[in-house]
Coordinates of C-alpha atoms and ligand atoms in Angstrom, one line a residue:
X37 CA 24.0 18.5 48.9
X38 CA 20.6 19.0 46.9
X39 CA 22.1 17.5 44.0
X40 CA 23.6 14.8 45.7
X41 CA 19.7 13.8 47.1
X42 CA 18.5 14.3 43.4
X43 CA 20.6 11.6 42.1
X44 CA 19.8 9.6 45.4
X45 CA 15.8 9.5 44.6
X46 CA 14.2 7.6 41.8
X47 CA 10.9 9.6 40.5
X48 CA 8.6 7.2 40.2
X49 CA 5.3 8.5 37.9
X50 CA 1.9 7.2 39.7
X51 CA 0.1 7.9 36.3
X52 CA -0.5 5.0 34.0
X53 CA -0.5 6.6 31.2
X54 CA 2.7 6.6 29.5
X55 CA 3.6 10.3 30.3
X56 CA 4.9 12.5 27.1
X57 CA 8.6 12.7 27.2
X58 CA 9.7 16.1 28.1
X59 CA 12.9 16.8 27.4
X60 CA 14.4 16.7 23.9
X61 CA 15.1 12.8 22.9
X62 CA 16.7 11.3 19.6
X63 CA 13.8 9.1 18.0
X64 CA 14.7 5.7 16.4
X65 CA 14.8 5.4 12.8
X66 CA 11.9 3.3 13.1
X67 CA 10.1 6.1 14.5
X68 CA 10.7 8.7 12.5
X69 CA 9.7 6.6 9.3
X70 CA 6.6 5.6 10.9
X71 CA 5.5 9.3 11.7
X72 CA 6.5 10.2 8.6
X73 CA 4.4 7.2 6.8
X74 CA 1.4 7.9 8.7
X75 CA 1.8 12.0 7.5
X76 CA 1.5 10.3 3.9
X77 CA -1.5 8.3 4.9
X78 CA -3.2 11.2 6.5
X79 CA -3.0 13.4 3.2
X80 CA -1.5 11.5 0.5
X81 CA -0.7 15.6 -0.5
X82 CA 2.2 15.4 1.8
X83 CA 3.6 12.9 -0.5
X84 CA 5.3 15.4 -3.1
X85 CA 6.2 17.9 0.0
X86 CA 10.1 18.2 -0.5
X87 CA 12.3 17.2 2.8
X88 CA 12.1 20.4 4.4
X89 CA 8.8 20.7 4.6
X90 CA 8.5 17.4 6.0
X91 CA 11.0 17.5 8.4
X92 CA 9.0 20.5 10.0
X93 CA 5.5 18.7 10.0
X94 CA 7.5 15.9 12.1
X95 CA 8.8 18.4 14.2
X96 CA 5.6 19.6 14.9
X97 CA 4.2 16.4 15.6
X98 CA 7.4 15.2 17.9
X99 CA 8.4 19.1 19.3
X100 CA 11.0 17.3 21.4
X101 CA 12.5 14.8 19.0
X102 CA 16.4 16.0 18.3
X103 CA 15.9 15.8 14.4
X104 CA 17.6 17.3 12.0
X105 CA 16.6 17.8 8.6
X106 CA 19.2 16.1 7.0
X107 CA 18.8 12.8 9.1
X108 CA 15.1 12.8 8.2
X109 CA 16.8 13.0 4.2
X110 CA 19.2 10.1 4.9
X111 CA 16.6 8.3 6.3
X112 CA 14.4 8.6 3.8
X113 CA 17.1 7.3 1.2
X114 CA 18.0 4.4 3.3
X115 CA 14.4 2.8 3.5
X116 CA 13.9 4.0 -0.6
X117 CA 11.1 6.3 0.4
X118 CA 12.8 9.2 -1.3
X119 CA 10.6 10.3 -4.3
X120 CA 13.8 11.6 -6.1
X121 CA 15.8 7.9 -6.3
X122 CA 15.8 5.2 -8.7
X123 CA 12.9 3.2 -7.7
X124 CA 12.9 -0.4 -8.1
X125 CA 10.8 -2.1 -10.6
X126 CA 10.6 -5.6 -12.0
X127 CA 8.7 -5.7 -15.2
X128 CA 11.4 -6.8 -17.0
X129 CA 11.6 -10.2 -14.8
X130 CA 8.4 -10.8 -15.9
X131 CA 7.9 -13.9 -18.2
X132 CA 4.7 -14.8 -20.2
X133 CA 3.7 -17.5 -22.9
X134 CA 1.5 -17.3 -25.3
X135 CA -1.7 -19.7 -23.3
X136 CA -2.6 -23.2 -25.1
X137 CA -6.3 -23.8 -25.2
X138 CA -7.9 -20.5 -24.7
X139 CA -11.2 -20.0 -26.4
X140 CA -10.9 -15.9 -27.4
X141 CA -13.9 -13.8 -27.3
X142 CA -15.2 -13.1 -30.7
X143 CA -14.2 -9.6 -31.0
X144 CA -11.0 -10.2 -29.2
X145 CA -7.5 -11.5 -30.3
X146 CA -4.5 -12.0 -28.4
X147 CA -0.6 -10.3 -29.4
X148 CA 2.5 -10.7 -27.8
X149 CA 4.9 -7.7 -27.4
X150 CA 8.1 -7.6 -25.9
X151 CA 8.1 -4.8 -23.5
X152 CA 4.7 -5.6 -22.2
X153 CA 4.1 -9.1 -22.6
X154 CA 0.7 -10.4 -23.8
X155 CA -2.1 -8.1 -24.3
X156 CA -5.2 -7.7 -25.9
X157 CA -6.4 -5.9 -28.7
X158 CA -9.8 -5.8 -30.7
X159 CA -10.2 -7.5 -33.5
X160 CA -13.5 -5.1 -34.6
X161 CA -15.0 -2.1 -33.0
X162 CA -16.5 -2.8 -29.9
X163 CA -19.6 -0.3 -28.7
X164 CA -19.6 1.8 -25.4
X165 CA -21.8 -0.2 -23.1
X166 CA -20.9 -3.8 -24.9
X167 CA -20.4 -7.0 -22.7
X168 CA -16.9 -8.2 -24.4
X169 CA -17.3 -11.4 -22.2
X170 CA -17.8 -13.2 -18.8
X171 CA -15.8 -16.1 -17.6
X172 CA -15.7 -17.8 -14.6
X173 CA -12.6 -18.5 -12.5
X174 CA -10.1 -20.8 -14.2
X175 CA -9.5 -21.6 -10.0
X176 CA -12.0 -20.8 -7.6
X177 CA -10.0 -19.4 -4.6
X178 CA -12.8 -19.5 -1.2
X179 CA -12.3 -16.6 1.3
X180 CA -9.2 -17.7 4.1
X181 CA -11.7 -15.9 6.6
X182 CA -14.2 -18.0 6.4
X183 CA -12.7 -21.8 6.6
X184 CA -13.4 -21.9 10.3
X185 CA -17.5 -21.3 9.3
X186 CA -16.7 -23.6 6.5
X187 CA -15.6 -26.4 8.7
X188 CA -18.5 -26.0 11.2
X189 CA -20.8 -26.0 8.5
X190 CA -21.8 -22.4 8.4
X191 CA -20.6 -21.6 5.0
X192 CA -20.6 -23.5 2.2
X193 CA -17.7 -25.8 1.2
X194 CA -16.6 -24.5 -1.9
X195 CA -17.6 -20.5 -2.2
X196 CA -17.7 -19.8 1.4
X197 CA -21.1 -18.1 1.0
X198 CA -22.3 -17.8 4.5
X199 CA -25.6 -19.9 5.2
X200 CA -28.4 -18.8 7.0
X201 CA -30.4 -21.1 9.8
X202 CA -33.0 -21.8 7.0
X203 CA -30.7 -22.9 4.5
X204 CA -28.6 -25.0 6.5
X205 CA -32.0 -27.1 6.1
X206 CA -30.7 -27.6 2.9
X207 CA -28.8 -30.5 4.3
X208 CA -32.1 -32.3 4.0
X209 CA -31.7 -31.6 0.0
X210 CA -28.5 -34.0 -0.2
X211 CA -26.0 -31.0 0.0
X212 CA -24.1 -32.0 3.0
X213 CA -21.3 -34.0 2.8
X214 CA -21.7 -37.6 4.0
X215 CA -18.2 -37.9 5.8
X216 CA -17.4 -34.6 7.4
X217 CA -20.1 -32.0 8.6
X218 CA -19.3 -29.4 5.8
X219 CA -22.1 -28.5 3.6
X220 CA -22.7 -26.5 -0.1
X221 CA -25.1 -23.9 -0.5
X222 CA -26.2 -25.7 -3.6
X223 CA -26.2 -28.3 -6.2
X224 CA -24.0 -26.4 -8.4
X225 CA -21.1 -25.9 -5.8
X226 CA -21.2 -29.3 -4.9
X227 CA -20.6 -30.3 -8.4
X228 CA -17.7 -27.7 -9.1
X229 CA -16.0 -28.9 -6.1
X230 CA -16.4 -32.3 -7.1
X231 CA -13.6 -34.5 -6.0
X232 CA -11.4 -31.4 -4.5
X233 CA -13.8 -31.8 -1.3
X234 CA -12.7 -35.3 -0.6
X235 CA -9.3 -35.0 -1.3
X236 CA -7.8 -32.3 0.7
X237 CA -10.3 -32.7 3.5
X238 CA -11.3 -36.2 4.3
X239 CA -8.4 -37.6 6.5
X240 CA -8.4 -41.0 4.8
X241 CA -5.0 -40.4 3.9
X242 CA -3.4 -43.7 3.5
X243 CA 0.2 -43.9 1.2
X244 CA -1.0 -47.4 0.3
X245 CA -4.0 -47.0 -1.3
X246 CA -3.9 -45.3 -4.9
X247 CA -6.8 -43.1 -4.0
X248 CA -6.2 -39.8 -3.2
X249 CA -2.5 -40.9 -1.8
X250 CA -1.1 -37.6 -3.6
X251 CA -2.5 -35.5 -0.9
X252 CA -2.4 -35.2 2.9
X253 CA -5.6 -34.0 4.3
X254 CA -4.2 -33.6 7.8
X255 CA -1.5 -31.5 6.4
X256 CA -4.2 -29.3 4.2
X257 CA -5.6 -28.7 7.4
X258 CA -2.7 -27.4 9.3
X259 CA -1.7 -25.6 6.2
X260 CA -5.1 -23.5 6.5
X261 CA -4.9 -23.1 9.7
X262 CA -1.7 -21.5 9.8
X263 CA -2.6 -19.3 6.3
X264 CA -5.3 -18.2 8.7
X265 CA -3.3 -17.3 11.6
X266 CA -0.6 -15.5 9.5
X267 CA -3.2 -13.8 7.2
X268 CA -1.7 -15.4 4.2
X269 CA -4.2 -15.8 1.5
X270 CA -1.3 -16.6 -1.0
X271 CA -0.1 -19.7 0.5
X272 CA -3.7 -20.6 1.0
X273 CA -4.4 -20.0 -2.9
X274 CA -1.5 -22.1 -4.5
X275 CA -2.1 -25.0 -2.2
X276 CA -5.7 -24.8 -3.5
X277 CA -4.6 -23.9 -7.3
X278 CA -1.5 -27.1 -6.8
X279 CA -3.9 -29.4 -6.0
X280 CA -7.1 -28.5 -8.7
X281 CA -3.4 -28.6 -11.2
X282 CA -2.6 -32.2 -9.8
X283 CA -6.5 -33.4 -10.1
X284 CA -6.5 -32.2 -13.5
X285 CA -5.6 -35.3 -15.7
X286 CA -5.3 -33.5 -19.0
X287 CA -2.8 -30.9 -17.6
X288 CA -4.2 -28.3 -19.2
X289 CA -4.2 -26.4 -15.9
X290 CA -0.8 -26.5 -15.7
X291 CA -0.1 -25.4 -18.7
X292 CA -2.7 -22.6 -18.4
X293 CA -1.0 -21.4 -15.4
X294 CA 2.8 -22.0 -16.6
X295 CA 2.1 -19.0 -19.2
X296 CA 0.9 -16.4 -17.0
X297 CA 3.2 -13.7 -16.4
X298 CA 5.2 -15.3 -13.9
X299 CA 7.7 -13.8 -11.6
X300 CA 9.3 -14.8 -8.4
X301 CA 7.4 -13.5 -4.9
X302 CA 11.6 -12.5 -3.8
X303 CA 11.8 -10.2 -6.6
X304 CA 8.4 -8.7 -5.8
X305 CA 9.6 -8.3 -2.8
X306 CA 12.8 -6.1 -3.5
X307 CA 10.4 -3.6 -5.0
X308 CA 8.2 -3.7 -1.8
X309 CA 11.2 -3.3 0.3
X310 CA 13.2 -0.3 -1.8
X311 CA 10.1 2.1 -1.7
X312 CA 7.0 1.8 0.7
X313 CA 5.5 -0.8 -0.3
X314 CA 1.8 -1.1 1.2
X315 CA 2.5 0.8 4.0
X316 CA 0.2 -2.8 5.2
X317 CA 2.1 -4.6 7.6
X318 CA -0.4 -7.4 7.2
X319 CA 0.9 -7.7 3.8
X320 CA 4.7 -7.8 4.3
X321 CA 4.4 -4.1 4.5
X322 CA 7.4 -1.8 3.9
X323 CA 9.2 -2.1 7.3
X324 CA 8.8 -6.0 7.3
X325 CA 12.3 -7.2 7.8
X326 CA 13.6 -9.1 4.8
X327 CA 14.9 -12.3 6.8
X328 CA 11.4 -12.5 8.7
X329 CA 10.3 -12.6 5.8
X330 CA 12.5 -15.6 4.5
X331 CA 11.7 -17.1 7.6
X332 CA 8.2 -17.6 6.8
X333 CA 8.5 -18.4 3.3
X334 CA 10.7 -21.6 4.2
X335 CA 8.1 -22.2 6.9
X336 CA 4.6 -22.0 4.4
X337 CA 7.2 -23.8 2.0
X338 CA 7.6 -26.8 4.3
X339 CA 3.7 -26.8 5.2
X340 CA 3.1 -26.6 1.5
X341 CA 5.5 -29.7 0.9
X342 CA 3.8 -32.0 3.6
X343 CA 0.1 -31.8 2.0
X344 CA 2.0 -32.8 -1.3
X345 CA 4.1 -36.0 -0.5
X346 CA 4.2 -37.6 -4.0
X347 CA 4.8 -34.4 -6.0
X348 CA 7.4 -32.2 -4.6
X349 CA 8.1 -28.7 -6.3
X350 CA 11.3 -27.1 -5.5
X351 CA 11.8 -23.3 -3.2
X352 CA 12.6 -21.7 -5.9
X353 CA 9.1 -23.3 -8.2
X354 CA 7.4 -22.1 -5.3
X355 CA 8.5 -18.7 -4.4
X356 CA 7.0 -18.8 -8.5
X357 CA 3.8 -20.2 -7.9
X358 CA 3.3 -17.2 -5.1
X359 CA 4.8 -14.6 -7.3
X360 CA 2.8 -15.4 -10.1
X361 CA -0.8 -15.7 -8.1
X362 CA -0.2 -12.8 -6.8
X363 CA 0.5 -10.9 -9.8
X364 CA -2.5 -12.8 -11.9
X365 CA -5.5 -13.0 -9.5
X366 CA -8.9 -10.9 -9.2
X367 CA -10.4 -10.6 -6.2
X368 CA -8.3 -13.8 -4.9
X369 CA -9.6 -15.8 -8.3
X370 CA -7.7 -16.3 -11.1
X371 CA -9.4 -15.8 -14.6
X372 CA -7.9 -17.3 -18.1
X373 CA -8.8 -14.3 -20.2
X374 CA -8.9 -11.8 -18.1
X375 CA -5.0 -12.3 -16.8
X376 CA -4.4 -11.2 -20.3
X377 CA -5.5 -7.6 -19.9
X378 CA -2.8 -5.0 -18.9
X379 CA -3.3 -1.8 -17.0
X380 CA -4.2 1.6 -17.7
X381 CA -5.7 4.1 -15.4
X382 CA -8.1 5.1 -17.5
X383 CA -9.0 1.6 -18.9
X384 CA -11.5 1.3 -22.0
X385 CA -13.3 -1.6 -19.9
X386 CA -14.9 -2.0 -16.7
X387 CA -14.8 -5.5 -15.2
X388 CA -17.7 -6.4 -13.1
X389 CA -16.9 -9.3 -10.6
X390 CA -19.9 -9.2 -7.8
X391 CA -22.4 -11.3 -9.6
X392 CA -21.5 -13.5 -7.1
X393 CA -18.1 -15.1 -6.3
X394 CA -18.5 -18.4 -8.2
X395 CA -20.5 -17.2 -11.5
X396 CA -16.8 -15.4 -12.2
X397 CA -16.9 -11.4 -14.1
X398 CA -18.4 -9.6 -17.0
X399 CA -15.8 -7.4 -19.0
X400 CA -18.0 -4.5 -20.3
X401 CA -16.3 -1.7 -23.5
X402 CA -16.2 1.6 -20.4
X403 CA -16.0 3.5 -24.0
X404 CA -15.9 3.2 -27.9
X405 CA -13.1 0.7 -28.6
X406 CA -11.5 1.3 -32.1
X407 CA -10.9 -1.8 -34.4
X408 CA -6.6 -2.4 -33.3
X409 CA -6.9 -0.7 -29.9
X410 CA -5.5 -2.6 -26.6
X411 CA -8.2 -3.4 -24.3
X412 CA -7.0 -2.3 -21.0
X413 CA -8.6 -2.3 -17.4
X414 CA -7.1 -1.0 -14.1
X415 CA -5.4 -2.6 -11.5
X416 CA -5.7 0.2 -9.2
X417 CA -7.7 2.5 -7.6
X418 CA -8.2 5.2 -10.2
X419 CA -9.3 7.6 -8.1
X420 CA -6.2 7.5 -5.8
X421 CA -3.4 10.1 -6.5
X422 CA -0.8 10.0 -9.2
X423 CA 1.8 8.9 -6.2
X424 CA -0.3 6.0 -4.6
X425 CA -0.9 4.7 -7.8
X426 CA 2.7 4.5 -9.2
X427 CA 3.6 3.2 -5.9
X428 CA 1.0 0.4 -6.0
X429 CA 1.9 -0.6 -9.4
X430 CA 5.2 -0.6 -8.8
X431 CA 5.4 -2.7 -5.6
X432 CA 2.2 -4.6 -7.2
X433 CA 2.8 -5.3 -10.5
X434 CA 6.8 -4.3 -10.7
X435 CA 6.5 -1.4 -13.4
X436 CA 6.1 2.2 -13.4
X437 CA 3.0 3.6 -15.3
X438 CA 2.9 5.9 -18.3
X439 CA -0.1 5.9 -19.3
X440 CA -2.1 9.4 -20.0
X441 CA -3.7 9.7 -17.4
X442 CA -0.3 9.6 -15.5
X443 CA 1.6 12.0 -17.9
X444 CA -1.6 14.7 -17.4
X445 CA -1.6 14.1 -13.4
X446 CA 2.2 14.7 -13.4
X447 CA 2.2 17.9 -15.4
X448 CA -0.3 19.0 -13.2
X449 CA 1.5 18.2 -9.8
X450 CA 4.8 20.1 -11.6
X451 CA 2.9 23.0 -12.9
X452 CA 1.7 23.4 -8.8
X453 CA 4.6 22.6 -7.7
X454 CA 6.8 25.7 -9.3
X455 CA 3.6 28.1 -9.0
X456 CA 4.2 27.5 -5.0
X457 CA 8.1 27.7 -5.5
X458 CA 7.5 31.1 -7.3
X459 CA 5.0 32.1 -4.3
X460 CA 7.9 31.2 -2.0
X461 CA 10.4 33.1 -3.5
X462 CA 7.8 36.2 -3.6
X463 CA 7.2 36.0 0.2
X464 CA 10.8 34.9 0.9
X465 CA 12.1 38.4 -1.5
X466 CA 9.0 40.6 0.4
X467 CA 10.5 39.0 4.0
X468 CA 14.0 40.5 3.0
X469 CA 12.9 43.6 1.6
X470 CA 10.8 44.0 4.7
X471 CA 13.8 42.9 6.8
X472 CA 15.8 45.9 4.8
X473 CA 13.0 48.2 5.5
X474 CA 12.9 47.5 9.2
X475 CA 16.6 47.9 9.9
X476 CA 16.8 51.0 8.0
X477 CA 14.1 52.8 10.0
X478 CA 15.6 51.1 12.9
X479 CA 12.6 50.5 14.4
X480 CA 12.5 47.4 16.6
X481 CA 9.0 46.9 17.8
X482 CA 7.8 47.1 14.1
X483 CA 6.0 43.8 14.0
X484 CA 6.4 42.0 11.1
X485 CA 3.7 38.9 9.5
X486 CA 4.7 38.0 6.9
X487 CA 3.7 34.2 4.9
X488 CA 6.1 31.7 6.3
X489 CA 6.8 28.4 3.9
X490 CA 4.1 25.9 4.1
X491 CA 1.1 27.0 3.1
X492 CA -0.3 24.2 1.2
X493 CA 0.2 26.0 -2.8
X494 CA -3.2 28.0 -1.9
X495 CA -2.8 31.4 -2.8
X496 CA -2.1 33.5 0.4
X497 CA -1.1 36.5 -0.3
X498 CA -1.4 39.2 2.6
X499 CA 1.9 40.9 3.9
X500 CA 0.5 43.1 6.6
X501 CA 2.6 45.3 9.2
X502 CA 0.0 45.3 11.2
X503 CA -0.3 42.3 13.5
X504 CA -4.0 43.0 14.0
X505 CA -4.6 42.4 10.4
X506 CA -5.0 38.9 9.7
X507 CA -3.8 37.2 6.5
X508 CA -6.2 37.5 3.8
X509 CA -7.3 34.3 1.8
X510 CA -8.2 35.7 -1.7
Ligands
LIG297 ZN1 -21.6 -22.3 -2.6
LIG298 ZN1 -16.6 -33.8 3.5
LIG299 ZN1 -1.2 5.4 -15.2

């Protein structure tokens, strides 16, 4: 009769908080490859933790999930997270030309290998300290977040340096724009804008008059709007880099960046989906679907067609143009010379890029550079650990890093790794002898604390019969 009312009433909970489920539940994959991302992210130490030990954090964390350990290892396989699998790289997909009107810095020359493309190497010994060279950007890539100032006349046209009240007085010097209400912070960004400006902003477009007819303004516009809305600076920079190539008469440009190392954005992608990408779901992070993200390629892909009626490129040229930018550029810029440098985590020089955006970098010797030593500089974070770093070049920049620094950091984590195992198998041998010793006196209230797995490789060492007695760090 009770249990027959039971089923008859719904429990309805007053609270708005979503209440913790009680009882034990099975948790979506999804959910148990978030928790376990955001353990990583927490203490990128948990990264090298084998499944076990993982399994039990999550348990902790989720005490009524219905998880086994081996479903948290299958899982791990299936989204390429597992640290001991075949992870995917694409160096080998990557293509590079030697570049066709490059003027070298004089200490500088440039050799292409097969394995790793073009690099550079010193021509004479280079002093710690030395500026190598400075450039500026071969294309100048504004910041997507600012093109709504930009348009109102906050920021300047072409750097996107935000203006303050005073100097938006500079319109008075001649350095607004005399059809639309945009404005340049000075003479010299005016200049380097030059016809670029006019072109993709000025909605003139007209398919009869030869000016500007290779571009469609009111496409450009939609086009940024969208990159804006999607947060997709990449789509944003080769519209920007297509149309500085197609206003570039000697085609130069072109050919500059037809001999970067170029590789399709779908291949990068593969590596970004077998292994954890980002973690960034902003940046087609690791649990991005793949056919979203098709979608909204062949979506940018048509918006990047309609601002360029007369010159077409195919999918396929495109899904190269995004690739390739994203493999090549600095701080959303893209730099002749300095594309040529390849990585090492502990580079010989240090590239300084916040002059200001438009006055482009300084490449400084970190160290002594030898006369036939590759210059090198880092494309990472060299203070992240060994694991982020692989897994950011890999995703990145498609290869997996040998360098040193790497080989030191790796024999390190190993050498800890089997001083914790040997630890283990101590406490686990002391737990059974113990065990022995307790079942032979046959004594049952003799408490036993005794290390369990998971202390974190310090060295714990404190087997006490004594409950009172509390482990001893030493
Ligand atoms: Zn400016
Ligand atoms: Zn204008
Ligand atoms: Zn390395």
């Amino acid at each position: 009769m009770t249990q027959d009312l039971e089923k008859k009433i719904e429990v309805i909970s007053i609270n708005d908080s979503i209440p913790e489920e009680n009882g034990p539940r099975v948790p979506h994959e999804r959910q148990v490859i978030d928790t376990i991302i955001e353990i990583w992210k927490q203490d990128p130490n948990t990264e090298n933790l084998g499944v076990s030990k993982l399994h039990s954090i999550v348990k902790q964390k989720h005490s009524n999930w219905s998880l086994s350990e081996k479903r948290v290892r299958q899982l791990l396989k299936k989204f390429g997270l597992s640290t001991n699998q075949e992870q995917f790289t694409y160096a080998k997909d990557i293509k590079s030309e030697l570049t066709p009107d490059i003027n070298l810095p004089p200490k500088i020359q440039v050799v292409m290998t097969s394995k790793r493309g073009k690099c550079l190497y010193a021509k004479k010994p280079i002093t710690k300290g030395e500026l190598i060279w400075e450039e500026k950007p071969l294309f100048f890539i504004p910041p997507l977040a600012n093109v709504k100032l930009i348009s109102h006349g906050s920021a300047c046209s072409y750097c996107g340096k935000l203006l303050q009240q005073t100097e938006m007085k500079t319109v008075l010097k001649g350095l607004d724009c005399n059809v639309c209400s945009e404005i340049w912070c000075s003479k010299e960004c005016k200049q380097q804008d030059g016809d670029l400006h006019s072109i993709l902003k000025h909605n003139v477009y007209n398919p009869t008059t030869k000016k500007s007819k290779f571009i469609n303004p009111d496409s450009f516009i939609t086009l940024q709007d969208y990159c804006l809305e999607e947060s997709w600076n990449a789509l944003y920079a080769i519209t920007l880099i297509y149309a500085q190539i197609l206003l570039d008469k000697s085609g130069t440009k072109q050919k500059q960046f037809n001999a970067m190392a170029k590789v399709s954005q779908d291949i990068r992608y593969k590596a970004l989906n077998s292994g954890g990408g980002t973690f960034d779901n902003m940046n087609g992070g690791a649990l991005f679907v793949q056919e979203q993200q098709k979608t909204l390629w062949k979506e940018g892909y048509e918006k990047f067609l309609s601002v360029f009626p007369k010159n077409p490129i195919t999918y396929k040229e495109f899904l190269y143009m995004m690739g390739t930018y994203n493999i090549n550029n600095l701080d959303s810029n893209i730099y002749l010379t300095q594309s040529h440098l390849n990585h090492n985590c502990n580079p010989n020089t240090s590239v300084d890029t916040n002059i200001n955006r438009i006055s482009g970098l300084k490449v400084f010797a970190k160290t002594n550079i030898k006369e036939g030593e590759e210059i090198t500089t880092t494309y990472v974070n060299p203070n992240h650990t060994l694991n982020q770093r692989q897994r950011e070049l890999r995703v990145n920049w498609g290869f997996i890093c040998n360098c040193e620094k790497c080989i030191n950091d790796s024999n390190e984590q190993k050498r800890r790794k089997s001083s914790t195992s040997n630890q283990q198998t101590n406490a686990k041998n002391i737990r059974n002898m113990l065990k022995e010793t307790s079942e032979s006196m046959g004594d049952k209230e003799f408490e036993l604390s005794i290390p369990q797995d998971g202390f974190n490789g310090e060295r714990r060492k404190s087997v006490r019969f004594d409950e009172k007695v509390v482990a001893v760090n030493n």
